[in-house]
Amino acid sequence: MKITLFWHRRDLRFTDNAGLAAALQAGAPVLPLFIYDADILAPLPPDDARLTFIHHHVERLAHEAHEAGGGLLARHGQVLAVFQQLLQDYDLQAVYTNEDYEPAAIARDTAVAKLLYAHDVEFHAFKDQVIFAKDEVLTKNGKPPKVFGAYSKTWQAQATDADFQAHPSARLFTKEHLARPHRADAARPSLKDLGFEPHEQYTPPAQPPPAAVVKHYHQTRDFPALEPGSTRMSVHLRFGTLSVRELMRQARRENSKLLNEMIWRDFFMMLLWHFPHTATEAYDPRMRHLPWRDAPAEFQAWCEGRTGQPFVDAGMRQLNATGYLPNRARIVAASYLCKHLFIDWQLGERYFAEKLLDYDLSNNVGNWQWVAGTGAIAAPWFRIFNPESQQKQYDPTFAYIKKWVPEYGTPKYAKPLVDLQFGRDRALQLFREGRQ
Ligand SMILES: Cc1cc2nc3c(=O)[nH]c(=O)nc-3n(C[C@H](O)[C@H](O)[C@H](O)COP(=O)(O)OP(=O)(O)OC[C@H]3O[C@@H](n4cnc5c(N)ncnc54)[C@H](O)[C@@H]3O)c2cc1C
């Protein structure tokens, strides 16, 4: 009997999963699949905490699938090679999945679709991880909005209840709709088989955040000493362990500021889909040849939280220790690197990519470019966040700084790498000279 594979990627859940619901409604029994992509895994260090997170959730899904009367197939290898093998091992009707808008993922999916079509196997991909994707939000002239305000306004005007409705995947996830892996596939790769060791970092449960956090979100989100001052759902939205529609429904009901922040996510994914080259170069072509400083020792000090700017250092130390950083601390640390030190935002973007549990190419690049002032968005290059004023406003009692930089205020604490006024003037001058 022919079966359908449902290929999980950024959607590690069976509940409210658009592509899975479509697969379960299509007729053939469905076998969930996860591929540990050797190309993605190869450059990661053995203690990468994201692998522990992913592995844990894949195993949880396998358990849930088993309980429902089915199973989950997990393989490790290069994606095309894995599909070549699957075509030999299983009689496939179709492969269903959810869309991914990153340039490398689009290339990978195109190659997989081609391979499957050549074997008369269907390939279907669905919108799942955002409310509006690709060119679903356009200006009156039919162009992608490059300014967030305009994007968010149109997004909110065109959204209806139907856009937030849950897909019935959980209800359909029953024995009669499911296939089981062959006996030879019963064993799934362990973390060790994949070349990784367990490294747990705290993540909140994959459930909607507490009502009190959402209610006060607009008052608390900018104060990094408050835990949690924001939803902490970024890792779950990144890996799809929580449905974006579920969190958006809560935000729509309870906090318009939270809704607006979440729309940034759709905005940056839309921008990356339209302008994939901006993953590695400035959105604004005039900003592509800025004379960034080559200062490896200063960059290293920034990475390690030894810049002598306590708000920056607290953030970087929290990032290194926990894989998480509140938004305000991301802004302050990023701005200091690419403005006061005038070090290329791409180096900072890559460092965040290594460390953040919620790392997401579109959000990371989009935000870094927003901070650097190189983006398509209306953040000017001459806006420079002063870490001392930011501390006065957002960490007035030094609670956050004292937590992460205990030696602050003692002779042991690092001397500032750069005088803030000097760094600011230098950045403005280099931006003025380097802009084309
Ligand atoms: C330099 C820099 C780099 C960043 N890199 C990432 C990244 O790699 N991955 C990532 O998910 N977010 C990134 N952000 C955005 C934001 O800081 C995090 O999403 C947020 O801090 C996560 O905490 P939270 O889940 O409590 O967010 P909340 O404030 O509770 O927001 C809820 C959700 O909305 C989305 N969101 C909120 N703010 C933004 C924003 N500015 N841009 C895009 N989406 C947003 C996130 O999915 C978040 O989980 C970055 C921000 C900056 C300034």
Short mmCIF file of C-alpha atoms in Angstrom, two decimals, residues 67-370:
data_model
loop_
_atom_site.label_atom_id
_atom_site.label_comp_id
_atom_site.label_asym_id
_atom_site.label_seq_id
_atom_site.Cartn_x
_atom_site.Cartn_y
_atom_site.Cartn_z
CA GLU A 67 0.77 6.06 21.27
CA ALA A 68 -1.60 7.04 18.46
CA GLY A 69 -0.97 3.73 16.68
CA GLY A 70 1.61 4.92 14.16
CA GLY A 71 5.30 5.77 14.35
CA LEU A 72 7.93 8.27 13.28
CA LEU A 73 10.81 7.73 10.90
CA ALA A 74 14.06 9.54 11.72
CA ARG A 75 17.08 9.42 9.43
CA HIS A 76 20.48 11.09 9.36
CA GLY A 77 22.23 12.10 6.16
CA GLN A 78 22.25 14.49 3.24
CA VAL A 79 18.66 15.25 2.43
CA LEU A 80 18.70 14.21 -1.24
CA ALA A 81 20.53 10.98 -0.43
CA VAL A 82 17.99 10.23 2.31
CA PHE A 83 15.10 10.70 -0.13
CA GLN A 84 16.83 8.55 -2.73
CA GLN A 85 16.97 5.79 -0.14
CA LEU A 86 13.39 6.36 1.02
CA LEU A 87 12.20 5.96 -2.58
CA GLN A 88 13.76 2.49 -2.52
CA ASP A 89 12.54 1.54 0.94
CA TYR A 90 8.91 2.73 0.79
CA ASP A 91 6.15 2.83 -1.81
CA LEU A 92 5.45 6.56 -1.76
CA GLN A 93 2.32 8.36 -2.90
CA ALA A 94 3.43 11.82 -1.81
CA VAL A 95 5.62 13.89 0.48
CA TYR A 96 3.89 16.71 2.38
CA THR A 97 5.69 19.40 4.31
CA ASN A 98 5.47 23.05 5.44
CA GLU A 99 7.16 25.89 3.60
CA ASP A 100 10.51 27.27 4.66
CA TYR A 101 11.51 30.69 3.30
CA GLU A 102 15.29 30.66 3.80
CA PRO A 103 17.32 30.63 0.58
CA ALA A 104 19.14 27.34 1.33
CA ALA A 105 15.88 25.65 2.33
CA ILE A 106 14.18 26.80 -0.87
CA ALA A 107 17.05 25.35 -2.94
CA ARG A 108 16.90 22.09 -0.97
CA ASP A 109 13.12 21.77 -1.37
CA THR A 110 13.32 22.49 -5.10
CA ALA A 111 15.87 19.68 -5.51
CA VAL A 112 13.76 17.27 -3.42
CA ALA A 113 10.60 18.10 -5.39
CA LYS A 114 12.44 17.46 -8.65
CA LEU A 115 13.71 14.10 -7.45
CA LEU A 116 10.26 13.05 -6.24
CA TYR A 117 8.50 14.16 -9.43
CA ALA A 118 10.99 12.12 -11.43
CA HIS A 119 9.71 9.08 -9.48
CA ASP A 120 6.03 10.05 -9.86
CA VAL A 121 5.78 11.03 -6.22
CA GLU A 122 3.88 14.23 -5.40
CA PHE A 123 5.43 17.01 -3.31
CA HIS A 124 3.21 19.51 -1.46
CA ALA A 125 4.30 22.38 0.80
CA PHE A 126 1.99 24.56 2.94
CA LYS A 127 2.17 27.87 4.74
CA ASP A 128 2.40 27.13 8.45
CA GLN A 129 4.97 29.17 10.36
CA VAL A 130 3.62 32.65 9.58
CA ILE A 131 0.20 34.21 9.12
CA PHE A 132 1.10 35.92 5.83
CA ALA A 133 3.98 34.74 3.66
CA LYS A 134 5.78 35.67 0.47
CA ASP A 135 3.72 38.29 -1.40
CA GLU A 136 0.50 38.05 0.57
CA VAL A 137 1.01 41.54 2.03
CA LEU A 138 1.72 44.10 -0.69
CA THR A 139 1.58 47.87 -1.08
CA LYS A 140 -1.13 49.42 -3.27
CA ASN A 141 1.41 49.31 -6.11
CA GLY A 142 1.85 45.56 -5.70
CA LYS A 143 5.32 45.84 -4.17
CA PRO A 144 6.62 44.25 -0.93
CA PRO A 145 6.39 46.92 1.80
CA LYS A 146 9.91 47.79 2.93
CA VAL A 147 8.77 49.84 5.89
CA PHE A 148 7.48 47.93 8.89
CA GLY A 149 4.77 50.45 9.83
CA ALA A 150 3.11 50.13 6.42
CA TYR A 151 3.51 46.36 6.45
CA SER A 152 1.98 45.96 9.91
CA LYS A 153 -0.95 48.25 9.05
CA THR A 154 -1.82 46.29 5.90
CA TRP A 155 -1.21 42.97 7.69
CA GLN A 156 -3.65 43.91 10.46
CA ALA A 157 -6.24 45.33 8.06
CA GLN A 158 -6.40 42.19 5.95
CA ALA A 159 -6.20 39.56 8.74
CA THR A 160 -9.46 37.78 9.51
CA ASP A 161 -10.34 35.13 12.11
CA ALA A 162 -9.86 32.45 9.46
CA ASP A 163 -6.12 33.27 9.26
CA PHE A 164 -5.68 32.27 12.90
CA GLN A 165 -7.85 29.17 12.85
CA ALA A 166 -6.21 25.92 13.99
CA HIS A 167 -5.72 23.12 11.46
CA PRO A 168 -7.33 19.81 12.48
CA SER A 169 -4.15 17.72 12.42
CA ALA A 170 -4.43 16.50 16.03
CA ARG A 171 -8.02 15.27 15.52
CA LEU A 172 -7.02 13.32 12.40
CA PHE A 173 -3.87 11.88 13.93
CA THR A 174 -5.41 8.46 14.58
CA LYS A 175 -4.43 4.89 13.80
CA GLU A 176 -6.56 4.62 10.65
CA HIS A 177 -4.75 7.62 9.09
CA LEU A 178 -1.23 6.60 10.09
CA ALA A 179 1.47 4.34 8.68
CA ARG A 180 4.24 2.67 10.63
CA PRO A 181 7.95 2.63 9.80
CA HIS A 182 9.47 -0.69 8.65
CA ARG A 183 10.95 -2.80 11.40
CA ALA A 184 14.45 -1.85 10.22
CA ASP A 185 13.60 1.81 10.91
CA ALA A 186 12.36 1.21 14.44
CA ALA A 187 15.62 2.49 15.96
CA ARG A 188 16.10 6.22 15.60
CA PRO A 189 19.50 7.95 15.81
CA SER A 190 20.58 8.88 19.32
CA LEU A 191 22.33 12.19 20.00
CA LYS A 192 25.56 10.23 20.23
CA ASP A 193 24.94 8.57 16.83
CA LEU A 194 24.58 12.09 15.43
CA GLY A 195 27.94 13.10 16.93
CA PHE A 196 26.52 15.33 19.68
CA GLU A 197 26.51 15.31 23.44
CA PRO A 198 23.60 16.39 25.65
CA HIS A 199 23.64 20.10 26.51
CA GLU A 200 20.43 21.35 28.03
CA GLN A 201 19.55 25.00 28.23
CA TYR A 202 16.43 26.32 29.90
CA THR A 203 13.36 26.73 27.72
CA PRO A 204 9.88 27.41 29.04
CA PRO A 205 7.26 24.73 28.34
CA ALA A 206 5.89 24.66 24.80
CA GLN A 207 2.59 26.12 25.93
CA PRO A 208 1.02 29.54 25.56
CA PRO A 209 2.67 31.92 28.05
CA PRO A 210 1.00 32.74 31.38
CA ALA A 211 -1.87 35.24 31.08
CA ALA A 212 -0.12 37.70 33.44
CA VAL A 213 2.98 37.86 31.20
CA VAL A 214 0.85 38.65 28.15
CA LYS A 215 -1.28 41.17 30.04
CA HIS A 216 1.70 43.26 31.24
CA TYR A 217 3.92 42.57 28.22
CA HIS A 218 4.00 46.18 26.95
CA GLN A 219 5.16 47.42 30.38
CA THR A 220 7.71 44.69 31.13
CA ARG A 221 9.24 43.58 27.81
CA ASP A 222 12.07 46.13 27.82
CA PHE A 223 13.36 45.43 31.30
CA PRO A 224 15.79 42.52 31.10
CA ALA A 225 15.99 42.07 34.88
CA LEU A 226 12.34 41.04 34.90
CA GLU A 227 12.03 37.31 34.30
CA PRO A 228 9.99 36.71 32.36
CA GLY A 229 9.19 40.19 31.06
CA SER A 230 8.32 38.76 27.65
CA THR A 231 6.78 35.52 26.42
CA ARG A 232 10.04 33.52 25.92
CA MET A 233 8.24 31.76 23.04
CA SER A 234 10.91 32.51 20.40
CA VAL A 235 12.50 29.04 20.53
CA HIS A 236 9.09 27.41 20.19
CA LEU A 237 8.15 29.60 17.25
CA ARG A 238 11.52 28.85 15.68
CA PHE A 239 11.13 25.08 15.88
CA GLY A 240 7.35 25.01 15.66
CA THR A 241 6.93 23.34 19.03
CA LEU A 242 4.09 25.84 19.46
CA SER A 243 1.75 26.98 16.70
CA VAL A 244 2.17 30.62 15.70
CA ARG A 245 -1.60 30.81 15.22
CA GLU A 246 -2.17 29.82 18.84
CA LEU A 247 0.12 32.54 20.20
CA MET A 248 -1.23 35.10 17.73
CA ARG A 249 -4.82 34.37 18.81
CA GLN A 250 -3.81 35.06 22.41
CA ALA A 251 -1.96 38.25 21.40
CA ARG A 252 -4.91 39.49 19.34
CA ARG A 253 -7.23 39.00 22.29
CA GLU A 254 -5.01 40.23 25.07
CA ASN A 255 -2.16 42.51 23.99
CA SER A 256 -1.86 44.55 20.81
CA LYS A 257 1.81 45.36 21.50
CA LEU A 258 2.64 41.65 21.52
CA LEU A 259 0.72 41.17 18.30
CA ASN A 260 2.71 43.95 16.70
CA GLU A 261 6.04 42.46 17.83
CA MET A 262 5.07 39.11 16.38
CA ILE A 263 4.25 40.75 13.07
CA TRP A 264 7.97 41.68 12.84
CA ARG A 265 8.55 37.96 12.42
CA ASP A 266 6.29 37.75 9.37
CA PHE A 267 7.85 40.97 8.07
CA PHE A 268 11.43 39.73 8.23
CA MET A 269 10.54 36.35 6.71
CA MET A 270 8.77 38.16 3.89
CA LEU A 271 11.80 40.41 3.31
CA LEU A 272 14.21 37.48 3.20
CA TRP A 273 11.97 35.62 0.74
CA HIS A 274 11.86 38.65 -1.58
CA PHE A 275 15.50 39.65 -1.12
CA PRO A 276 17.48 36.48 -0.30
CA HIS A 277 20.83 38.19 -0.97
CA THR A 278 20.27 40.35 2.13
CA ALA A 279 21.24 37.38 4.30
CA THR A 280 24.82 38.40 3.59
CA GLU A 281 24.71 42.01 2.39
CA ALA A 282 23.05 45.27 3.33
CA TYR A 283 19.47 45.76 2.15
CA ASP A 284 20.41 49.32 1.30
CA PRO A 285 22.88 49.21 -1.63
CA ARG A 286 24.47 52.50 -0.46
CA MET A 287 25.59 50.69 2.69
CA ARG A 288 27.43 47.80 1.05
CA HIS A 289 30.95 49.23 1.21
CA LEU A 290 31.22 50.72 4.67
CA PRO A 291 34.82 50.76 5.99
CA TRP A 292 34.18 48.37 8.89
CA ARG A 293 37.09 48.18 11.32
CA ASP A 294 39.20 45.04 11.50
CA ALA A 295 39.56 44.70 15.28
CA PRO A 296 39.68 41.02 16.29
CA ALA A 297 40.66 41.65 19.92
CA GLU A 298 37.76 44.07 20.42
CA PHE A 299 35.38 41.65 18.71
CA GLN A 300 36.58 38.88 21.04
CA ALA A 301 36.06 41.11 24.07
CA TRP A 302 32.51 41.82 22.86
CA CYS A 303 31.82 38.09 22.41
CA GLU A 304 33.04 37.33 25.91
CA GLY A 305 31.32 40.24 27.66
CA ARG A 306 34.53 42.15 28.48
CA THR A 307 33.95 45.48 26.74
CA GLY A 308 33.82 47.54 29.94
CA GLN A 309 30.25 48.59 29.07
CA PRO A 310 28.22 46.78 31.74
CA PHE A 311 24.85 46.63 29.91
CA VAL A 312 26.58 45.19 26.82
CA ASP A 313 28.65 42.76 28.89
CA ALA A 314 25.66 41.57 30.91
CA GLY A 315 23.85 40.75 27.68
CA MET A 316 26.73 38.90 26.09
CA ARG A 317 27.36 36.88 29.26
CA GLN A 318 23.68 35.95 29.48
CA LEU A 319 23.76 34.90 25.84
CA ASN A 320 26.88 32.76 26.34
CA ALA A 321 25.51 31.13 29.48
CA THR A 322 21.89 30.55 28.48
CA GLY A 323 21.48 30.77 24.69
CA TYR A 324 18.87 33.49 25.25
CA LEU A 325 18.88 37.27 25.40
CA PRO A 326 15.95 39.65 25.96
CA ASN A 327 15.22 41.98 23.04
CA ARG A 328 16.47 45.16 24.76
CA ALA A 329 19.81 43.53 25.58
CA ARG A 330 20.09 42.29 21.96
CA ILE A 331 19.61 45.84 20.73
CA VAL A 332 22.14 47.36 23.13
CA ALA A 333 24.83 44.70 22.47
CA ALA A 334 24.32 44.80 18.70
CA SER A 335 24.33 48.58 18.48
CA TYR A 336 27.52 48.84 20.53
CA LEU A 337 29.31 46.40 18.21
CA CYS A 338 28.39 47.95 14.89
CA LYS A 339 28.28 51.59 15.99
CA HIS A 340 30.66 52.27 18.90
CA LEU A 341 33.20 49.66 17.78
CA PHE A 342 32.27 50.00 14.11
CA ILE A 343 32.70 46.26 13.55
CA ASP A 344 30.73 44.68 10.69
CA TRP A 345 27.19 43.69 11.79
CA GLN A 346 27.69 40.39 9.94
CA LEU A 347 30.30 39.24 12.47
CA GLY A 348 27.84 39.92 15.27
CA GLU A 349 25.05 38.26 13.33
CA ARG A 350 27.17 35.11 12.92
CA TYR A 351 28.06 35.09 16.63
CA PHE A 352 24.39 35.35 17.62
CA ALA A 353 23.69 32.55 15.11
CA GLU A 354 26.11 30.28 16.95
CA LYS A 355 24.74 31.03 20.40
CA LEU A 356 21.00 31.75 20.23
CA LEU A 357 18.69 28.84 20.87
CA ASP A 358 16.02 30.76 18.94
CA TYR A 359 18.39 31.67 16.12
CA ASP A 360 16.48 32.33 12.95
CA LEU A 361 18.17 33.64 9.82
CA SER A 362 15.44 36.10 8.80
CA ASN A 363 14.87 37.51 12.30
CA ASN A 364 18.54 37.72 13.09
CA VAL A 365 19.63 39.34 9.84
CA GLY A 366 16.59 41.61 9.78
CA ASN A 367 17.17 42.85 13.33
CA TRP A 368 20.92 43.24 12.93
CA GLN A 369 20.37 45.32 9.82
CA TRP A 370 17.72 47.33 11.64
#
